[in-house]
Coordinates of C-alpha atoms and ligand atoms in Angstrom, one line a residue:
X1 CA 47.3 62.0 213.4
X2 CA 45.1 65.1 212.9
X3 CA 44.2 66.3 209.4
X4 CA 43.9 70.0 208.4
X5 CA 40.4 70.4 207.3
X6 CA 40.4 74.2 207.1
X7 CA 40.7 74.2 203.3
X8 CA 37.9 71.7 202.7
X9 CA 34.2 72.7 202.9
X10 CA 31.3 70.3 203.2
X11 CA 27.5 70.4 203.0
X12 CA 25.5 69.9 206.2
X13 CA 24.4 66.4 204.9
X14 CA 28.0 65.5 204.2
X15 CA 28.9 66.5 207.8
X16 CA 26.0 64.6 209.3
X17 CA 26.8 61.4 207.4
X18 CA 30.6 61.8 207.6
X19 CA 30.7 62.6 211.3
X20 CA 28.7 59.4 212.2
X21 CA 30.9 57.2 210.1
X22 CA 34.0 58.9 211.4
X23 CA 32.9 58.6 215.0
X24 CA 32.3 54.9 214.6
X25 CA 35.7 54.5 212.9
X26 CA 37.4 56.4 215.8
X27 CA 35.3 54.6 218.4
X28 CA 33.9 57.8 219.8
X29 CA 30.2 58.1 220.9
X30 CA 27.9 61.0 220.0
X31 CA 27.8 62.0 223.7
X32 CA 31.6 62.2 223.7
X33 CA 31.5 64.3 220.6
X34 CA 29.1 66.7 222.3
X35 CA 31.4 66.9 225.3
X36 CA 34.3 67.7 223.0
X37 CA 32.2 70.3 221.1
X38 CA 31.4 72.0 224.4
X39 CA 35.1 71.8 225.5
X40 CA 36.1 73.5 222.2
X41 CA 33.6 76.3 222.8
X42 CA 34.9 76.7 226.4
X43 CA 38.4 77.0 224.9
X44 CA 37.3 79.8 222.6
X45 CA 35.6 81.7 225.5
X46 CA 38.7 81.3 227.8
X47 CA 40.8 82.8 225.0
X48 CA 38.5 85.8 224.7
X49 CA 37.1 86.3 228.2
X50 CA 39.0 84.7 231.1
X51 CA 37.2 83.8 234.4
X52 CA 35.2 85.3 236.1
X53 CA 33.3 86.6 233.1
X54 CA 29.5 86.2 233.0
X55 CA 28.0 83.9 230.4
X56 CA 24.4 83.7 229.0
X57 CA 23.9 80.5 227.1
X58 CA 20.8 80.2 225.0
X59 CA 19.8 76.7 224.1
X60 CA 17.5 75.3 221.4
X61 CA 15.7 72.0 221.3
X62 CA 18.3 69.8 219.4
X63 CA 21.9 68.8 219.7
X64 CA 23.1 72.3 219.2
X65 CA 21.2 73.1 222.4
X66 CA 22.8 70.0 223.8
X67 CA 26.2 71.5 223.2
X68 CA 25.0 74.6 225.0
X69 CA 23.8 72.6 228.1
X70 CA 27.1 70.7 228.3
X71 CA 29.0 74.0 227.9
X72 CA 27.0 75.5 230.8
X73 CA 28.3 72.7 233.1
X74 CA 31.9 72.9 231.9
X75 CA 32.0 76.7 232.1
X76 CA 30.6 76.7 235.7
X77 CA 33.2 74.2 236.7
X78 CA 35.8 76.4 235.2
X79 CA 34.7 79.3 237.3
X80 CA 32.4 81.3 235.1
X81 CA 29.1 82.8 236.2
X82 CA 26.5 81.0 234.0
X83 CA 22.9 81.7 233.1
X84 CA 21.0 79.4 230.8
X85 CA 17.9 80.4 228.8
X86 CA 16.4 77.4 227.0
X87 CA 13.5 75.9 225.2
X88 CA 12.5 72.3 226.2
X89 CA 15.2 69.9 225.0
X90 CA 14.0 67.3 222.5
X91 CA 16.9 65.3 221.3
X92 CA 18.0 62.5 223.6
X93 CA 21.5 63.9 224.1
X94 CA 20.1 67.4 224.8
X95 CA 17.6 65.9 227.4
X96 CA 20.5 64.2 229.2
X97 CA 22.7 67.2 229.1
X98 CA 19.9 69.5 230.4
X99 CA 19.3 67.1 233.2
X100 CA 23.0 67.1 234.2
X101 CA 22.9 70.9 234.3
X102 CA 19.8 70.9 236.6
X103 CA 21.4 68.1 238.7
X104 CA 24.3 70.3 239.5
X105 CA 21.9 73.0 240.7
X106 CA 21.9 75.0 237.5
X107 CA 18.9 77.4 237.0
X108 CA 17.1 77.7 233.7
X109 CA 15.1 80.6 232.3
X110 CA 12.4 80.0 229.8
X111 CA 13.5 81.2 226.3
X112 CA 10.3 83.1 225.9
X113 CA 11.0 85.2 229.0
X114 CA 14.4 86.3 227.9
X115 CA 14.5 90.1 227.9
X116 CA 17.1 92.9 227.6
X117 CA 17.4 92.9 231.4
X118 CA 19.0 89.5 231.4
X119 CA 21.9 90.8 229.3
X120 CA 22.9 93.3 232.0
X121 CA 26.5 92.5 233.2
X122 CA 26.8 89.6 230.6
X123 CA 30.2 89.5 228.9
X124 CA 29.6 86.5 226.6
X125 CA 26.4 85.3 224.9
X126 CA 26.5 81.8 223.6
X127 CA 24.1 81.0 220.8
X128 CA 23.2 77.3 221.0
X129 CA 19.7 77.5 219.5
X130 CA 20.2 75.8 216.1
X131 CA 23.1 74.5 214.2
X132 CA 23.1 72.4 211.0
X133 CA 19.7 71.0 211.9
X134 CA 17.9 74.3 211.0
X135 CA 15.2 73.0 208.6
X136 CA 12.8 76.0 208.2
X137 CA 12.6 79.7 208.7
X138 CA 12.9 81.0 212.2
X139 CA 9.6 81.9 214.0
X140 CA 8.8 83.1 217.5
X141 CA 10.2 82.9 220.0
X142 CA 13.6 82.1 218.2
X143 CA 13.4 85.0 215.8
X144 CA 12.8 87.4 218.7
X145 CA 15.7 86.0 220.7
X146 CA 18.0 86.3 217.6
X147 CA 17.0 90.0 217.3
X148 CA 17.5 90.5 221.1
X149 CA 21.0 89.0 220.9
X150 CA 21.9 91.1 217.9
X151 CA 20.9 94.2 219.8
X152 CA 23.6 93.5 222.3
X153 CA 26.4 93.0 219.9
X154 CA 28.2 96.2 221.2
X155 CA 28.2 95.2 224.8
X156 CA 28.6 91.4 224.7
X157 CA 31.0 89.0 222.8
X158 CA 28.7 86.6 220.9
X159 CA 29.8 83.1 220.2
X160 CA 27.7 80.8 218.0
X161 CA 28.0 77.1 218.3
X162 CA 28.5 75.3 215.0
X163 CA 26.5 77.8 212.9
X164 CA 25.0 81.2 213.8
X165 CA 21.3 80.5 214.5
X166 CA 19.2 81.4 211.5
X167 CA 21.9 80.9 208.9
X168 CA 21.4 78.0 206.5
X169 CA 24.5 75.9 206.7
X170 CA 24.3 74.9 203.0
X171 CA 23.5 78.3 201.4
X172 CA 24.7 81.0 203.7
X173 CA 21.3 82.6 203.6
X174 CA 19.7 84.1 206.8
X175 CA 16.3 82.6 207.3
X176 CA 15.2 85.4 207.5
X177 CA 17.6 86.7 210.0
X178 CA 20.6 85.2 211.9
X179 CA 22.8 85.8 215.0
X180 CA 25.6 88.2 214.2
X181 CA 28.4 86.3 216.0
X182 CA 31.8 87.6 216.8
X183 CA 33.0 84.0 216.6
X184 CA 31.6 80.7 215.4
X185 CA 33.1 77.5 216.7
X186 CA 32.1 75.0 214.0
X187 CA 32.3 71.3 214.6
X188 CA 34.1 68.6 212.6
X189 CA 34.3 70.5 209.3
X190 CA 33.6 73.9 207.7
X191 CA 30.2 74.1 206.0
X192 CA 29.4 75.7 202.6
X193 CA 26.9 78.1 204.3
X194 CA 29.6 79.6 206.5
X195 CA 31.8 80.8 203.6
X196 CA 29.7 82.2 200.8
X197 CA 27.1 85.0 200.3
X198 CA 25.7 86.7 203.4
X199 CA 27.5 84.3 205.7
X200 CA 30.5 86.7 206.0
X201 CA 28.2 89.2 207.8
X202 CA 27.1 86.6 210.5
X203 CA 29.9 84.2 211.4
X204 CA 32.6 86.4 212.7
X205 CA 35.9 84.6 213.2
X206 CA 35.4 80.9 212.4
X207 CA 37.2 78.4 214.6
X208 CA 37.2 74.8 213.4
X209 CA 36.9 72.1 216.1
X210 CA 37.6 68.8 214.5
X211 CA 36.6 66.9 217.7
X212 CA 39.4 64.5 217.2
X213 CA 37.9 62.6 214.4
X214 CA 39.3 64.4 211.4
X215 CA 41.6 61.5 210.5
X216 CA 38.5 59.4 209.6
X217 CA 36.3 62.3 208.4
X218 CA 38.8 63.7 205.8
X219 CA 38.2 60.7 203.5
X220 CA 34.9 62.4 202.5
X221 CA 35.6 64.4 199.3
X222 CA 34.7 68.1 200.0
X223 CA 32.1 70.1 198.1
X224 CA 34.4 73.1 198.0
X225 CA 38.1 73.7 198.4
X226 CA 39.4 77.0 199.7
X227 CA 41.7 78.8 197.2
X228 CA 45.1 79.2 198.9
X229 CA 48.2 81.2 198.3
X230 CA 50.3 78.2 197.4
X231 CA 48.1 77.5 194.3
X232 CA 49.0 80.9 193.1
X233 CA 52.8 80.7 193.8
X234 CA 52.9 77.2 192.2
X235 CA 51.6 78.6 188.9
X236 CA 53.3 82.0 188.9
X237 CA 56.9 81.0 188.8
X238 CA 59.9 83.3 188.1
X239 CA 60.2 84.2 184.3
X240 CA 62.9 82.8 182.2
X241 CA 65.6 85.5 181.8
X242 CA 65.6 85.0 178.0
X243 CA 61.9 85.2 177.6
X244 CA 60.2 87.7 175.3
X245 CA 56.7 89.2 174.8
X246 CA 55.8 86.4 172.4
X247 CA 56.1 83.9 175.3
X248 CA 53.3 85.6 177.3
X249 CA 50.5 85.6 174.9
X250 CA 48.3 88.3 173.2
X251 CA 45.1 89.2 175.0
X252 CA 42.3 90.8 172.9
X253 CA 39.8 92.7 175.0
X254 CA 36.5 93.3 173.1
X255 CA 34.4 96.1 174.8
X256 CA 34.5 99.8 175.3
X257 CA 31.3 100.7 173.6
X258 CA 30.4 104.4 173.2
X259 CA 30.6 106.1 176.6
X260 CA 32.2 103.0 178.3
X261 CA 35.8 103.3 177.4
X262 CA 36.8 103.0 181.1
X263 CA 35.7 99.4 181.5
X264 CA 37.9 98.2 178.6
X265 CA 40.8 100.4 179.8
X266 CA 40.6 98.8 183.3
X267 CA 40.6 95.3 181.9
X268 CA 43.5 96.2 179.6
X269 CA 45.5 97.7 182.4
X270 CA 44.9 94.7 184.6
X271 CA 46.0 92.4 181.8
X272 CA 49.2 94.3 181.4
X273 CA 49.9 94.5 185.1
X274 CA 49.4 90.7 185.4
X275 CA 52.0 90.0 182.8
X276 CA 50.3 89.5 179.4
X277 CA 52.9 89.8 176.6
X278 CA 50.6 92.0 174.4
X279 CA 47.2 93.5 175.0
X280 CA 44.9 94.8 172.3
X281 CA 41.6 96.5 172.7
X282 CA 38.8 96.3 170.1
X283 CA 36.4 99.1 170.9
X284 CA 33.9 101.5 169.5
X285 CA 35.4 104.4 167.5
X286 CA 34.2 106.9 170.1
X287 CA 36.3 105.2 172.8
X288 CA 39.5 104.7 170.9
X289 CA 41.2 108.0 171.7
X290 CA 40.4 108.0 175.4
X291 CA 41.8 104.5 175.9
X292 CA 44.9 105.0 173.7
X293 CA 45.7 108.2 175.5
X294 CA 45.3 106.8 179.0
X295 CA 47.6 103.7 178.5
X296 CA 50.2 103.9 175.8
X297 CA 51.1 100.2 176.1
X298 CA 47.6 99.2 174.9
X299 CA 47.1 98.7 171.2
X300 CA 43.7 100.2 170.6
X301 CA 41.6 99.4 167.5
X302 CA 38.3 101.1 166.6
X303 CA 36.2 98.3 165.2
X304 CA 33.1 99.0 163.1
X305 CA 32.0 95.4 162.7
X306 CA 34.8 93.1 161.7
X307 CA 37.1 91.4 164.3
X308 CA 38.7 88.9 161.9
X309 CA 42.2 90.5 161.8
X310 CA 42.3 91.0 165.6
X311 CA 41.0 87.5 166.4
X312 CA 43.7 86.0 164.0
X313 CA 46.5 87.3 166.2
X314 CA 45.0 86.9 169.6
X315 CA 45.8 84.0 171.9
X316 CA 43.1 84.8 174.4
X317 CA 39.9 86.9 174.2
X318 CA 38.1 88.7 176.9
X319 CA 34.7 90.0 175.8
X320 CA 32.3 92.2 177.8
X321 CA 33.9 95.1 179.7
X322 CA 31.9 98.1 178.6
X323 CA 30.5 96.2 175.6
X324 CA 26.9 97.4 176.0
X325 CA 23.9 95.7 174.3
X326 CA 23.7 97.5 171.0
X327 CA 23.6 95.9 167.5
X328 CA 27.4 96.7 167.3
X329 CA 28.0 94.7 170.5
X330 CA 25.9 91.7 169.2
X331 CA 27.9 91.6 165.9
X332 CA 31.1 91.3 168.0
X333 CA 29.7 88.6 170.3
X334 CA 28.7 86.5 167.2
X335 CA 32.2 86.6 165.9
X336 CA 33.9 85.8 169.2
X337 CA 31.4 82.9 169.7
X338 CA 32.8 81.3 166.6
X339 CA 36.5 81.9 167.5
X340 CA 38.5 78.9 168.5
X341 CA 40.5 79.4 171.7
X342 CA 40.0 80.5 175.3
X343 CA 37.3 83.2 175.8
X344 CA 36.4 85.0 179.0
X345 CA 32.8 86.1 178.8
X346 CA 31.9 89.0 181.2
X347 CA 29.3 91.6 181.7
X348 CA 27.1 92.5 178.7
X349 CA 28.7 89.6 176.7
X350 CA 27.0 87.3 179.2
X351 CA 23.8 89.2 178.9
X352 CA 24.0 88.8 175.2
X353 CA 24.5 85.0 175.5
X354 CA 21.6 84.9 177.9
X355 CA 19.3 86.5 175.4
X356 CA 20.4 84.3 172.4
X357 CA 22.9 81.6 173.2
X358 CA 25.5 80.2 170.8
X359 CA 26.9 76.7 170.9
X360 CA 30.5 76.6 171.8
X361 CA 33.0 75.4 169.1
X362 CA 34.5 72.1 170.4
X363 CA 38.0 73.6 170.2
X364 CA 37.1 76.6 172.4
X365 CA 37.1 76.9 176.1
X366 CA 34.7 79.4 177.6
X367 CA 35.1 81.0 181.0
X368 CA 32.1 82.9 182.5
X369 CA 32.4 85.5 185.2
X370 CA 28.8 86.5 186.1
X371 CA 27.8 88.5 189.1
X372 CA 24.5 87.3 190.6
X373 CA 22.4 89.5 188.3
X374 CA 24.2 88.1 185.2
X375 CA 23.9 84.6 186.6
X376 CA 20.2 85.1 187.0
X377 CA 19.8 86.2 183.4
X378 CA 21.8 83.2 182.2
X379 CA 19.6 80.9 184.2
X380 CA 16.3 82.6 183.5
X381 CA 15.6 83.2 187.2
X382 CA 15.8 86.1 189.7
X383 CA 18.9 87.5 191.5
X384 CA 17.2 86.4 194.7
X385 CA 17.1 82.8 193.4
X386 CA 20.8 82.9 192.8
X387 CA 21.5 84.4 196.2
X388 CA 19.3 81.7 197.8
X389 CA 21.7 79.0 196.6
X390 CA 24.9 80.3 195.1
X391 CA 26.5 76.9 194.8
X392 CA 23.5 75.5 192.9
X393 CA 23.5 78.5 190.5
X394 CA 27.2 78.0 189.8
X395 CA 26.8 74.4 189.1
X396 CA 23.8 75.0 186.7
X397 CA 25.6 77.6 184.7
X398 CA 28.6 75.4 184.5
X399 CA 26.6 72.5 183.2
X400 CA 24.2 74.4 180.9
X401 CA 26.9 76.2 179.1
X402 CA 29.8 73.8 179.6
X403 CA 31.8 76.8 180.8
X404 CA 34.4 77.3 183.5
X405 CA 32.4 79.5 185.8
X406 CA 33.2 82.1 188.5
X407 CA 30.2 83.4 190.5
X408 CA 31.2 86.8 191.9
X409 CA 30.4 88.3 195.2
X410 CA 31.7 87.7 198.8
X411 CA 32.8 84.1 198.9
X412 CA 33.3 84.0 195.2
X413 CA 32.7 80.4 193.8
X414 CA 34.6 78.8 191.0
X415 CA 33.8 75.6 189.1
X416 CA 35.0 73.6 186.2
X417 CA 32.6 71.7 183.9
X418 CA 34.9 68.7 184.2
X419 CA 35.2 68.3 187.9
X420 CA 32.7 67.6 190.7
X421 CA 34.2 69.7 193.4
X422 CA 34.5 73.5 193.3
X423 CA 36.5 76.3 194.8
X424 CA 35.6 79.1 197.2
X425 CA 37.6 82.3 197.7
X426 CA 37.6 83.3 201.3
X427 CA 39.7 86.4 200.7
X428 CA 38.4 89.8 199.5
X429 CA 37.0 93.0 200.8
X430 CA 33.9 95.1 200.4
X431 CA 36.3 97.7 199.0
X432 CA 35.7 95.7 195.8
X433 CA 32.0 96.7 195.8
X434 CA 32.4 99.4 193.2
X435 CA 31.9 99.7 189.4
X436 CA 35.0 98.6 187.5
X437 CA 36.2 95.9 189.9
X438 CA 34.8 93.2 187.7
X439 CA 36.5 94.7 184.6
X440 CA 39.8 94.4 186.5
X441 CA 39.1 90.7 187.2
X442 CA 38.4 89.9 183.6
X443 CA 41.7 91.4 182.6
X444 CA 43.5 89.4 185.3
X445 CA 41.9 86.2 183.9
X446 CA 42.9 87.1 180.3
X447 CA 46.5 87.7 181.3
X448 CA 46.8 84.4 183.2
X449 CA 45.2 82.5 180.3
X450 CA 47.6 84.2 177.9
X451 CA 50.5 83.0 180.1
X452 CA 49.2 79.5 179.9
X453 CA 47.9 79.0 183.4
X454 CA 45.9 75.8 183.1
X455 CA 42.1 76.2 182.6
X456 CA 41.3 74.1 185.7
X457 CA 43.1 76.5 187.9
X458 CA 43.0 79.9 186.2
X459 CA 39.7 81.2 187.6
X460 CA 40.6 80.2 191.1
X461 CA 44.0 81.9 190.9
X462 CA 42.5 85.0 189.4
X463 CA 39.8 85.2 192.1
X464 CA 42.5 85.0 194.8
X465 CA 44.8 87.6 193.2
X466 CA 41.8 90.0 192.7
X467 CA 40.5 89.5 196.2
X468 CA 43.9 89.9 197.9
X469 CA 44.6 92.9 195.8
X470 CA 41.3 94.3 197.0
X471 CA 42.3 93.6 200.7
X472 CA 45.7 95.2 200.3
X473 CA 44.3 98.3 198.5
X474 CA 41.6 98.6 201.2
X475 CA 44.3 99.1 203.9
X476 CA 44.2 102.8 203.1
X477 CA 40.4 102.8 203.5
X478 CA 37.7 100.4 202.4
X479 CA 35.4 103.2 201.3
X480 CA 36.8 105.0 198.3
X481 CA 39.2 102.3 197.1
X482 CA 39.1 102.4 193.3
X483 CA 39.6 99.5 190.9
X484 CA 42.6 101.5 189.5
X485 CA 44.2 101.1 193.0
X486 CA 44.3 97.3 192.4
X487 CA 46.9 97.6 189.6
X488 CA 49.9 98.1 191.8
X489 CA 48.7 95.4 194.2
X490 CA 48.2 92.9 191.4
X491 CA 51.7 93.6 190.0
X492 CA 53.2 92.7 193.4
X493 CA 51.0 89.6 193.8
X494 CA 51.8 88.1 190.4
X495 CA 55.4 88.0 191.4
X496 CA 55.3 85.8 194.5
X497 CA 59.0 84.9 194.3
X498 CA 59.9 88.6 194.6
X499 CA 57.4 89.2 197.4
X500 CA 59.1 86.4 199.3
X501 CA 62.6 87.8 198.6
X502 CA 61.6 91.2 200.0
X503 CA 59.7 89.7 202.9
X504 CA 56.6 91.6 201.8
Ligands
NAX1 N1 25.6 64.8 215.5 C1 26.4 64.8 216.6 O1 26.7 63.9 217.1 C2 27.0 66.1 217.0 C3 26.2 67.3 216.9 N2 26.6 68.4 217.4 C4 25.7 69.5 217.4 O2 24.4 69.2 217.0 C5 24.0 70.1 216.1 C6 23.0 69.4 215.2 O3 22.0 68.9 216.0 P1 20.5 68.6 215.5 O4 20.6 67.8 214.3 O5 19.8 68.2 216.6 O6 20.1 70.0 214.9 P2 19.8 71.4 215.7 O7 20.2 71.4 217.1 O8 20.4 72.4 214.8 O9 18.2 71.6 215.5 C7 17.4 70.6 215.1 C8 16.0 70.7 215.9 O10 15.4 71.9 215.7 C9 14.2 71.8 215.0 N3 14.1 72.9 214.1 C10 14.8 73.1 212.9 N4 14.6 74.3 212.4 C11 13.7 74.9 213.2 C12 13.0 76.2 213.3 N5 13.2 77.1 212.3 N6 12.2 76.4 214.3 C13 11.9 75.5 215.3 N7 12.5 74.3 215.3 C14 13.4 74.0 214.3 C15 14.3 70.4 214.3 O11 13.0 69.9 214.1 C16 15.1 69.6 215.4 O12 14.2 69.3 216.4 C17 25.2 70.6 215.4 O13 25.0 71.8 214.8 C18 26.2 70.6 216.5 O14 26.0 71.9 217.2 C19 27.8 68.4 218.2 O15 27.4 68.1 219.5 C20 28.8 67.5 217.7 C21 28.3 66.1 217.6
ADP2 N1 31.7 92.5 199.5 C1 32.6 92.0 198.7 N2 33.5 91.1 199.1 C2 34.4 90.5 198.3 N3 34.4 90.7 196.9 C3 33.5 91.6 196.4 C4 32.6 92.2 197.2 N4 31.8 93.1 196.5 C5 32.3 92.9 195.2 N5 33.3 92.0 195.2 C6 34.0 91.6 194.0 O1 34.2 92.7 193.1 C7 33.9 92.3 191.7 C8 32.7 93.1 191.2 O2 32.5 92.7 189.9 P1 31.2 93.3 189.1 O3 30.0 93.2 189.9 O4 31.2 92.6 187.8 O5 31.6 94.8 188.9 P2 31.7 95.7 187.6 O6 30.9 95.1 186.5 O7 31.1 97.1 188.0 O8 33.1 95.8 187.3 C9 33.7 90.8 191.8 O9 34.9 90.1 191.5 C10 33.2 90.6 193.2 O10 33.4 89.3 193.6
K3 K1 24.0 78.0 216.9

């Protein structure tokens, strides 16, 4: 029995411990695992570049290098032309594998002597320098070799074994640079550092090779779960024919300060397109006309300082889109902080909480949607600190504020304050990297909450919808996609039963 581990993500330590236990349970030796790892890489190469392609395999000192040495032998047997460039092997398995390569007459080039000339006529470069054992920043000669490999990304197909060399397998941070692979064949399980932050620029296509021990390994609870389509369709069922607007909640969006009407409008539109029964906007008087004129279905209220009447009728509040950081904004934040119900805190509302936090009423549920800059303000650290360990930043915000938290950016992360594991969104597009995307996301979350999607799932579902809407909108051009373009896509995505019916 083989278990699908593609939706479960682990730390490097979990993989290290789990793989050993699983190997024992399956009566497989580490040498056999290495053989299987190399075989999996050969399979990926055969699928991409059939014999008689020319391979350059670059091996490091540990077992990642060991995988490379074994692959060299297998590939040569399979008919490939193989060159190996290596540093001295240090781990026992790597020493044995290197010896086996030499025993069959294989030549080895010193890693330090590798130069552009060695890439001539090479079809495939295999990066077997470091895997999940990378413990410090790359230095010479490895850093130079990584840069050399990356300079050949246009003429060679680059395969990284387990993890692109230089990428931290827990954080997805390049230390300080990493191999830009076309494909990463990762062993046993997907690692956190392959799916969030900068990782998306280095890994290429990720192939999971479970090495035949997944049935024992899968018992290890994952650190992250991948948000999948079925979670969305499970919670967005067909509407009852007899339903009315009162069944789908009333979202109040608090934002749209002077000069920032667009943000509140985008959030309001997204909430409407995702099925909220009613959507009201509480904005600055200077923004009222612009919003009301742009979207007649929105109920737009100019608020001087008192939100009481609007909070009384709302079922869900979203605060932040275009809110600003004025005294007016702070007055509204103070009132929402006392309101009892589900509140989505975004943008300047988060910045306001970062400056002067409020304690959450016990009856309230708070959902935070920071981008890395807002996350840094909430944690009193720098944006670089957040990028250095996105999962840790997510967990800290979640704990410090007892808030359901979504940390934005490629590989968006989601966590509940009540559960140990978290979610990662592996969908999305750089088309979303434009002002206003986040406002749309907050509107999506508001609408889902208003429709009673459970708190434990709502951020994950919203992240997936938003990301896939971004991908779909980007089909007509990544550059220049606007948050407004997401509306039609969202509408289609929140009706999965109809999508199925039309085969879309
Ligand atoms: N554990 C196992 O049995 C298996 C391991 N496999 C492979 O083994 C890899 C892990 O092997 P290792 O734990 O030996 O780790 P690595 O091969 O990733 O590297 C660890 C070695 O590199 C050194 N090192 C770390 N960072 C360095 C840096 N910046 N500069 C210079 N030296 C540095 C360490 O001191 C250690 O000697 C996996 O990524 C995978 O490719 C696979 O063969 C499957 C089975
Ligand atoms: N490269 C990317 N890949 C995937 N998603 C992205 C990318 N860039 C931005 N996004 C998404 O777009 C949204 C941007 O939100 P935010 O930074 O708050 O923008 P704004 O405040 O201008 O609306 C987030 O949901 C983020 O995850
Ligand atoms: K590697």
